[in-house]
Amino acid sequence: MTMLETATNIVVPDQGDAWHRLRREDFSQVPLDGLSAPLVELIQSTMRADPALRLAADVVCSHPIVIRARRVMERGWEDGRGFAASALGEGGDRLLAEILEGR
């Protein structure tokens, strides 16, 4: 849910029809266009209705997008920029392109 909120800049509802639609894997109400296909697949794979089909934490942690995000954050920290990998911070668009698309 956190990745969905962060990637789409929405607040995931905590109850009601919109919540239940997400829990049934209905993402039609979420603005996913513009996101990379691998990111959409990762988000949807972590939100499967059947818990047995959801990605395990170790699989999520080893996903290329997560690895690139971690690398960018660590590099920013080592360069003294602190939390530089935030899309809300300095270099947001460039950092997002690097994380999501490997550029």
CSV table of C-alpha atoms in Angstrom, one decimal:
chain,number,residue,atom,x,y,z
A,1,MET,CA,0.0,0.0,0.0
A,2,THR,CA,2.9,2.4,0.8
A,3,MET,CA,4.4,1.8,-2.7
A,4,LEU,CA,1.0,2.4,-4.3
A,5,GLU,CA,0.5,5.7,-2.4
A,6,THR,CA,4.1,6.9,-3.1
A,7,ALA,CA,4.1,6.0,-6.8
A,8,THR,CA,0.7,7.4,-7.6
A,9,ASN,CA,0.5,10.3,-5.1
A,10,ILE,CA,-2.8,9.1,-3.7
A,11,VAL,CA,-4.1,8.3,-0.2
A,12,VAL,CA,-5.3,4.7,-0.1
A,13,PRO,CA,-8.8,4.6,1.4
A,14,ASP,CA,-9.0,2.8,4.7
A,15,GLN,CA,-12.6,1.6,4.2
A,16,GLY,CA,-15.6,1.7,1.9
A,17,ASP,CA,-16.1,0.6,-1.7
A,18,ALA,CA,-12.8,2.1,-3.0
A,19,TRP,CA,-10.8,0.0,-0.4
A,20,HIS,CA,-12.7,-3.2,-1.2
A,21,ARG,CA,-12.1,-2.7,-4.9
A,22,LEU,CA,-8.3,-2.5,-4.3
A,23,ARG,CA,-8.5,-5.6,-2.1
A,24,ARG,CA,-10.2,-7.4,-5.1
A,25,GLU,CA,-7.3,-6.3,-7.3
A,26,ASP,CA,-9.4,-3.7,-9.1
A,27,PHE,CA,-6.9,-0.8,-9.8
A,28,SER,CA,-9.2,1.0,-12.2
A,29,GLN,CA,-9.6,3.9,-9.8
A,30,VAL,CA,-5.9,4.4,-9.4
A,31,PRO,CA,-3.9,6.5,-11.9
A,32,LEU,CA,-1.3,3.9,-13.0
A,33,ASP,CA,-0.7,5.3,-16.5
A,34,GLY,CA,2.6,6.9,-16.7
A,35,LEU,CA,4.2,4.4,-14.3
A,36,SER,CA,6.7,1.9,-15.6
A,37,ALA,CA,5.3,-1.5,-16.3
A,38,PRO,CA,7.7,-3.2,-13.9
A,39,LEU,CA,6.6,-0.8,-11.1
A,40,VAL,CA,2.9,-1.5,-11.7
A,41,GLU,CA,3.6,-5.2,-11.8
A,42,LEU,CA,5.6,-5.0,-8.5
A,43,ILE,CA,2.8,-3.0,-6.8
A,44,GLN,CA,0.1,-5.3,-8.0
A,45,SER,CA,2.1,-8.4,-7.1
A,46,THR,CA,2.4,-7.2,-3.5
A,47,MET,CA,-1.4,-6.6,-3.2
A,48,ARG,CA,-2.8,-9.9,-4.5
A,49,ALA,CA,-6.1,-10.8,-2.8
A,50,ASP,CA,-4.8,-14.3,-2.1
A,51,PRO,CA,-1.9,-14.0,0.4
A,52,ALA,CA,-0.3,-17.1,-1.1
A,53,LEU,CA,0.1,-15.3,-4.4
A,54,ARG,CA,1.7,-12.1,-2.9
A,55,LEU,CA,5.4,-11.6,-3.3
A,56,ALA,CA,7.4,-12.5,-0.3
A,57,ALA,CA,9.4,-9.7,1.4
A,58,ASP,CA,12.7,-11.1,0.2
A,59,VAL,CA,11.5,-11.1,-3.4
A,60,VAL,CA,10.4,-7.5,-3.1
A,61,CYS,CA,13.8,-6.6,-1.6
A,62,SER,CA,15.6,-8.2,-4.5
A,63,HIS,CA,13.4,-6.6,-7.2
A,64,PRO,CA,15.5,-4.4,-9.5
A,65,ILE,CA,13.5,-1.2,-8.7
A,66,VAL,CA,14.0,-1.7,-5.0
A,67,ILE,CA,17.7,-2.4,-5.5
A,68,ARG,CA,18.1,0.7,-7.6
A,69,ALA,CA,16.2,2.8,-5.0
A,70,ARG,CA,18.4,1.5,-2.3
A,71,ARG,CA,21.6,2.2,-4.3
A,72,VAL,CA,20.4,5.8,-5.0
A,73,MET,CA,19.6,6.4,-1.4
A,74,GLU,CA,22.9,5.0,-0.2
A,75,ARG,CA,24.8,7.1,-2.7
A,76,GLY,CA,23.0,10.2,-1.6
A,77,TRP,CA,23.8,9.4,2.0
A,78,GLU,CA,27.5,8.8,1.3
A,79,ASP,CA,27.6,12.1,-0.6
A,80,GLY,CA,26.3,14.0,2.4
A,81,ARG,CA,22.9,14.7,0.9
A,82,GLY,CA,21.0,12.7,3.5
A,83,PHE,CA,17.6,11.6,2.2
A,84,ALA,CA,18.3,12.7,-1.3
A,85,ALA,CA,16.4,9.9,-3.0
A,86,SER,CA,13.0,11.4,-2.1
A,87,ALA,CA,10.9,12.3,-5.1
A,88,LEU,CA,9.9,15.4,-3.1
A,89,GLY,CA,13.5,16.5,-2.5
A,90,GLU,CA,16.3,17.8,-4.7
A,91,GLY,CA,16.7,16.0,-8.0
A,92,GLY,CA,13.3,14.2,-7.7
A,93,ASP,CA,12.6,13.7,-11.4
A,94,ARG,CA,16.1,12.6,-12.2
A,95,LEU,CA,16.3,10.3,-9.2
A,96,LEU,CA,12.9,8.7,-10.1
A,97,ALA,CA,14.0,8.1,-13.7
A,98,GLU,CA,17.2,6.4,-12.4
A,99,ILE,CA,15.3,4.2,-9.9
A,100,LEU,CA,12.3,3.3,-12.0
A,101,GLU,CA,13.9,3.1,-15.4
A,102,GLY,CA,17.5,2.4,-14.6
A,103,ARG,CA,18.7,5.6,-16.3
